[in-house]
PDB file of C-alpha atoms in Angstrom:
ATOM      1  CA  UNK A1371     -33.903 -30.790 -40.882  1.00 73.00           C
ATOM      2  CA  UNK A1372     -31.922 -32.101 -37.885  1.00 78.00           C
ATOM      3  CA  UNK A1373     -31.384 -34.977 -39.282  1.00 89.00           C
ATOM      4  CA  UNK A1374     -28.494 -33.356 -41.675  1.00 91.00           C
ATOM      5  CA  UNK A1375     -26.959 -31.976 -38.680  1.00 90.00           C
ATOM      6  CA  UNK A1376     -27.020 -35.468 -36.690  1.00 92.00           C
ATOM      7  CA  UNK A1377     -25.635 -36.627 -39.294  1.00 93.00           C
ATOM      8  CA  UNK A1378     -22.654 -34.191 -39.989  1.00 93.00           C
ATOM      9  CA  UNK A1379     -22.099 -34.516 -36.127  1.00 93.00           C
ATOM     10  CA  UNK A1380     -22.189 -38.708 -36.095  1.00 94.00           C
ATOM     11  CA  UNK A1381     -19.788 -38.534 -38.542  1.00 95.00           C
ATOM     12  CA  UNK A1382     -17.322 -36.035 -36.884  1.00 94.00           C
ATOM     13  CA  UNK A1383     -17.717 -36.595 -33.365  1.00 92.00           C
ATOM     14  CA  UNK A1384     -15.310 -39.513 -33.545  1.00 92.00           C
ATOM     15  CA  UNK A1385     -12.526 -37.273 -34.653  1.00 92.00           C
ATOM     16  CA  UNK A1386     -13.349 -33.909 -32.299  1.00 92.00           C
ATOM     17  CA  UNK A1387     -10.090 -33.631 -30.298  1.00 91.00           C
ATOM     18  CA  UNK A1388     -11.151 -33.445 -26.358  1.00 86.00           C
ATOM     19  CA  UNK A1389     -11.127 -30.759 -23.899  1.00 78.00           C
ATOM     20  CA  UNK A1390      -8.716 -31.937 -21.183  1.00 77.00           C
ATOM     21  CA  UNK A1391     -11.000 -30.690 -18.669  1.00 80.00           C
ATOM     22  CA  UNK A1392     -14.302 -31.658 -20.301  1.00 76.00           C
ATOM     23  CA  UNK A1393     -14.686 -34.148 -21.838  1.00 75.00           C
ATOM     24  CA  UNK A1394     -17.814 -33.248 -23.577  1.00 84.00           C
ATOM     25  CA  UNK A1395     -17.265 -29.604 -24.122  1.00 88.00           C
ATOM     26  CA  UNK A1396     -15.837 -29.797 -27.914  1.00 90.00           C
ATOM     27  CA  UNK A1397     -18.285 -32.136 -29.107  1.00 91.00           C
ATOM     28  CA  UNK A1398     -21.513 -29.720 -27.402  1.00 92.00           C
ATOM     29  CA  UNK A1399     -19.702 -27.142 -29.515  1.00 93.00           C
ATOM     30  CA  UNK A1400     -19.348 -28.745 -32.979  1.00 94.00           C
ATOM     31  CA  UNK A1401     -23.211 -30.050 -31.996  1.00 93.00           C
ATOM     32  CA  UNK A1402     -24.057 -26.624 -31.418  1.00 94.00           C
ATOM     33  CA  UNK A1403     -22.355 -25.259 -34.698  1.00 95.00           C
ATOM     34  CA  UNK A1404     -23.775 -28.318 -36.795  1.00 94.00           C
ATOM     35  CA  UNK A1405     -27.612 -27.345 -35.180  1.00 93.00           C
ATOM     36  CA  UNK A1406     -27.011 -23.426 -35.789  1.00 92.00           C
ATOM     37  CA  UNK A1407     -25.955 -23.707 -39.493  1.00 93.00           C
ATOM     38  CA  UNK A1408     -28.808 -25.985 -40.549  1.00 90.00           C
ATOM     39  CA  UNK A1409     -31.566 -24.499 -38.351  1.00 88.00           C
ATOM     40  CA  UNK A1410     -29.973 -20.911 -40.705  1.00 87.00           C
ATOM     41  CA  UNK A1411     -29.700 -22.437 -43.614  1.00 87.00           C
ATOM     42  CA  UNK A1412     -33.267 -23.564 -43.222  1.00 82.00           C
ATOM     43  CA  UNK A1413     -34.591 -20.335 -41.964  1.00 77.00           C
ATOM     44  CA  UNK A1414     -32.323 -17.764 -43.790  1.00 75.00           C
ATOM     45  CA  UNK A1415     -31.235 -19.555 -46.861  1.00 76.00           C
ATOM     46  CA  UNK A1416     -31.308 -16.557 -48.964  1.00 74.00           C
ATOM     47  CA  UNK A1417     -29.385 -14.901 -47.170  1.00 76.00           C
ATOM     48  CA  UNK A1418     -26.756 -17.946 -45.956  1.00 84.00           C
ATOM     49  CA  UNK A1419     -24.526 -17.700 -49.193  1.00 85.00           C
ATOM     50  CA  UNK A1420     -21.491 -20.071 -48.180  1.00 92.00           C
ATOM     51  CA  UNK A1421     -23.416 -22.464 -45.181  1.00 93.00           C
ATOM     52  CA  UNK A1422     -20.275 -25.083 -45.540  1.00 94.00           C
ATOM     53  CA  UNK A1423     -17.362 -22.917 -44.886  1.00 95.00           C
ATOM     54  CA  UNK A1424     -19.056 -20.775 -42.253  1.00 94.00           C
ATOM     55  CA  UNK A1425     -19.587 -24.431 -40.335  1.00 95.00           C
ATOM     56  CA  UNK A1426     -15.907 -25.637 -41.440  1.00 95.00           C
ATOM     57  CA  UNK A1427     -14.599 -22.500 -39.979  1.00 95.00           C
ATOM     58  CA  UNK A1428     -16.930 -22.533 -37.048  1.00 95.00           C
ATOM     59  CA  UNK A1429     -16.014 -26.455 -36.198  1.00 95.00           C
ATOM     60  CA  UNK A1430     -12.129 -26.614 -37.552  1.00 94.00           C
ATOM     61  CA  UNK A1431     -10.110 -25.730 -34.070  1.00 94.00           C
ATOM     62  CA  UNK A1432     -11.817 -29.384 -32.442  1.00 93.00           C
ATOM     63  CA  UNK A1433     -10.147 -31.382 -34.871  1.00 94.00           C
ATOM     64  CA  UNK A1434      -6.752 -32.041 -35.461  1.00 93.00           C
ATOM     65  CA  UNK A1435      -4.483 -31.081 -38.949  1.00 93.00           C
ATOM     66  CA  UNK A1436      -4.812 -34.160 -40.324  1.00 94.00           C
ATOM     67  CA  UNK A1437      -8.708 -34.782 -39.928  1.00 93.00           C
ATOM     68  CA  UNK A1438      -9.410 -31.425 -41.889  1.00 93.00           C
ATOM     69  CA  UNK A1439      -9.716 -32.670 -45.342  1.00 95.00           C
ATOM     70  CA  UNK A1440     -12.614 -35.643 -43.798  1.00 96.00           C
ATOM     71  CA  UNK A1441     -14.123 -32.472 -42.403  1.00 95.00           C
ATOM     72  CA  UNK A1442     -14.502 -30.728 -45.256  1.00 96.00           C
ATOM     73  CA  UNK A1443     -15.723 -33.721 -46.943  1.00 96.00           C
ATOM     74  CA  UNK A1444     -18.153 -34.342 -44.451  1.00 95.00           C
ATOM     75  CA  UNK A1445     -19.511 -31.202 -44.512  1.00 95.00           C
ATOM     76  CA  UNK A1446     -19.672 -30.446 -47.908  1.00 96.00           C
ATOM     77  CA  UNK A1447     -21.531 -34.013 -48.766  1.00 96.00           C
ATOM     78  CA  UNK A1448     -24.168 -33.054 -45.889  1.00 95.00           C
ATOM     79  CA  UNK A1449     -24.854 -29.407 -46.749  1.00 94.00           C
ATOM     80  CA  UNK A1450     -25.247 -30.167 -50.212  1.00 94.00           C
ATOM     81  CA  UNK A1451     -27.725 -32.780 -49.463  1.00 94.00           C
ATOM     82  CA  UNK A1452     -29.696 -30.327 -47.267  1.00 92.00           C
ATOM     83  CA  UNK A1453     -29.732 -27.427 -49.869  1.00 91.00           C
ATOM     84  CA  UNK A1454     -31.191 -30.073 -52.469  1.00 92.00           C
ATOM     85  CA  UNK A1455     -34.036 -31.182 -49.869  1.00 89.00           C
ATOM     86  CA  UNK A1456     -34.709 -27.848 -48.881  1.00 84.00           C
ATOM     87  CA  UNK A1457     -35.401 -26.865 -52.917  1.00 83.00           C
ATOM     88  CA  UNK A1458     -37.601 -29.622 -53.280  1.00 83.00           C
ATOM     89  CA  UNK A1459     -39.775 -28.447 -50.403  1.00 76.00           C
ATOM     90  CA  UNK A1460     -42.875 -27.347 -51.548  1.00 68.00           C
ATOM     91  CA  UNK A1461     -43.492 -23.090 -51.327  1.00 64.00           C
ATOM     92  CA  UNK A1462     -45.696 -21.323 -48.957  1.00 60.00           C
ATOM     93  CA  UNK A1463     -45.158 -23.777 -45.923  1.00 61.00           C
ATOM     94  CA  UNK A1464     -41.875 -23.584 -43.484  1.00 62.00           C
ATOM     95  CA  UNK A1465     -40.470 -26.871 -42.526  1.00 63.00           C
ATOM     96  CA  UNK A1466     -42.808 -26.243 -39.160  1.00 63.00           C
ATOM     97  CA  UNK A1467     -45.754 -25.949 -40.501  1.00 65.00           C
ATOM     98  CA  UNK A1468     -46.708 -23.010 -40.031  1.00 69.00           C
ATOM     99  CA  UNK A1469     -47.319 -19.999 -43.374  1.00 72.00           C
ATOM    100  CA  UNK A1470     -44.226 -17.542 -44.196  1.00 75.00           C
ATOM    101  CA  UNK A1471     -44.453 -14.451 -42.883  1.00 79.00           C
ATOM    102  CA  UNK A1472     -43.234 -10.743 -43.865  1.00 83.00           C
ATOM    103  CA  UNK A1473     -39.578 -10.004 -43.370  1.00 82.00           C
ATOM    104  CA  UNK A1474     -40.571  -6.795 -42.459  1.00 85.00           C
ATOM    105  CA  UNK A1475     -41.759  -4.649 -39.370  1.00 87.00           C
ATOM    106  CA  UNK A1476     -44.475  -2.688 -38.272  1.00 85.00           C
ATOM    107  CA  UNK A1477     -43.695   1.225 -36.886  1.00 87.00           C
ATOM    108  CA  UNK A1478     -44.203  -0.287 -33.615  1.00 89.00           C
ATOM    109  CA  UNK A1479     -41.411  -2.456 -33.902  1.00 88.00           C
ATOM    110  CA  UNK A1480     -43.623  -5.770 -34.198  1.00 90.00           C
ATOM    111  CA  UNK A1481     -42.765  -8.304 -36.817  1.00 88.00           C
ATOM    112  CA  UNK A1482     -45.227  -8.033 -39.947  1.00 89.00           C
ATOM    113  CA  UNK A1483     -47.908 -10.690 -38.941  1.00 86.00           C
ATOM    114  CA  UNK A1484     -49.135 -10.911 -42.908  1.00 87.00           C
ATOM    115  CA  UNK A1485     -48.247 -13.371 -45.432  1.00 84.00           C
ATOM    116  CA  UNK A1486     -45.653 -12.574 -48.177  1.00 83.00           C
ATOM    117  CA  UNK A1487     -46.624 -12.768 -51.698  1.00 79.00           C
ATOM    118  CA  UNK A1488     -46.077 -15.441 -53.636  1.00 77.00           C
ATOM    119  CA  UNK A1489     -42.192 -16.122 -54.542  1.00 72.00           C
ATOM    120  CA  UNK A1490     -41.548 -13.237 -52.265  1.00 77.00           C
ATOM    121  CA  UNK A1491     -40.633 -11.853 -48.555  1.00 79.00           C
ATOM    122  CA  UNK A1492     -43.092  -8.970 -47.908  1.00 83.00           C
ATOM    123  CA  UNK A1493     -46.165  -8.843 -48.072  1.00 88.00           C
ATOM    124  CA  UNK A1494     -48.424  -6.204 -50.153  1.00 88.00           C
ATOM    125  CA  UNK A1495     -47.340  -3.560 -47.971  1.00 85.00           C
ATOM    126  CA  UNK A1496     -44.022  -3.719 -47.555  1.00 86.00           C
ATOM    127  CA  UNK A1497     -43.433  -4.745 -51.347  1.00 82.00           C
ATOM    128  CA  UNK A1498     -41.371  -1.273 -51.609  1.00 84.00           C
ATOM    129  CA  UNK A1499     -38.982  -3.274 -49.263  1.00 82.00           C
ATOM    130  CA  UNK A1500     -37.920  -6.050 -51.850  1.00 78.00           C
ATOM    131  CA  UNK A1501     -34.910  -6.225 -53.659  1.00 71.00           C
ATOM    132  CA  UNK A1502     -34.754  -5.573 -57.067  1.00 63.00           C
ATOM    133  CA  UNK A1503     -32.002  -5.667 -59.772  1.00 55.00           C
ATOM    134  CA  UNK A1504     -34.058  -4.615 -62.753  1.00 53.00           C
ATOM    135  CA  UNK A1505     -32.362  -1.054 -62.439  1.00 52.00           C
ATOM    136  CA  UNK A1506     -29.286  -1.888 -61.868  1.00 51.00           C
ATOM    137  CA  UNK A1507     -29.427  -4.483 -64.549  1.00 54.00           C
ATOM    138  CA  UNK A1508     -30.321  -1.676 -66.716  1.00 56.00           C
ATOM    139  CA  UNK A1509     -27.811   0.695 -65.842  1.00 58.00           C
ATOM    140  CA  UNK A1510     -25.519  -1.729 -66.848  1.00 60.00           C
ATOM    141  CA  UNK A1511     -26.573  -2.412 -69.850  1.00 66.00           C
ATOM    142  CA  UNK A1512     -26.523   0.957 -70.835  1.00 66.00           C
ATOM    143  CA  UNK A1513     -23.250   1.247 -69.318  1.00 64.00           C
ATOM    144  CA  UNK A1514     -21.728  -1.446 -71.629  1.00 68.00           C
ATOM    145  CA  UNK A1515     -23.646   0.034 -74.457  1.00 70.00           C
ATOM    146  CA  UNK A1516     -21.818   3.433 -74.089  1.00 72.00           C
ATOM    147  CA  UNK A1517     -18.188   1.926 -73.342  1.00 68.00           C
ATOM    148  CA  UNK A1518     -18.751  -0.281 -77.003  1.00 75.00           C
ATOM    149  CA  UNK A1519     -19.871   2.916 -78.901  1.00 76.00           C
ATOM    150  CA  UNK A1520     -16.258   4.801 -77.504  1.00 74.00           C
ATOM    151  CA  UNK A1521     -14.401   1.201 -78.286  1.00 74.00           C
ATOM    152  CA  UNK A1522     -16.101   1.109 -82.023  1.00 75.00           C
ATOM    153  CA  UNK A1523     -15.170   5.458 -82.279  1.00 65.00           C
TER     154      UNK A1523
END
């Protein structure tokens, strides 16, 4: 997965604006930015809902007015590409290797060492924990129901 952010950062580093007293120190941070959104993305992609602007506000003050639309751009193009690898990547394996585990933890305070079931983040334990809409998207429906019935009286 580095590879997207080498690639956001070979593109930009050209255009980072340097530190007068480091040289070095702006690119290390849009590196650092670049790394940090992919390696979440990757990670925490369910719960990353806008990876591009996060990183084009995280990166924007090392680059001058006039670069910020190529920024964009850049960034955009790259996380794009990322989120379309990262769909095609087979389920039940992390990009290291090793198995998912639960999201949750145990009352000691220890990650969940189990596996999650399929399509999901907990495992058969800590199912309770998983989101669900199904009420809510019932609640609504019966919501609208009610407010046609007093638009029809």
């Amino acid at each position: 997965m580095y590879r997207f952010s080498r690639s956001i950062y070979r593109e930009l580093a050209p255009r980072v604006v340097e530190d007068e007293w480091d040289e070095c120190a702006n690119k290390q941070k849009v590196l650092d930015a670049c790394e940090g959104t992919i390696r979440r993305l990757t990670y925490d992609r369910r719960y990353f809902a806008r990876p591009a602007p996060t990183l084009f506000n995280d990166v924007r003050p090392y680059f001058a007015m006039c670069d910020q639309l190529f920024v964009w751009t850049v960034i955009e193009r790259n996380i794009n590409l990322a989120l379309e690898f990262l769909s095609r990547m087979p389920e039940g394996v992390g990009l290291d290797g090793r198995p998912p585990e639960c999201n949750a933890h145990t009352r000691k305070g220890t990650p969940c060492q189990r596996r999650p079931l399929p399509g999901r983040d907990y495992c058969p334990s800590h199912k309770h924990l998983e989101e669900t809409f199904e009420g809510a998207e019932l609640a609504l429906e019966t919501l609208d129901g009610e407010l046609q019935q007093l638009a029809a009286a």
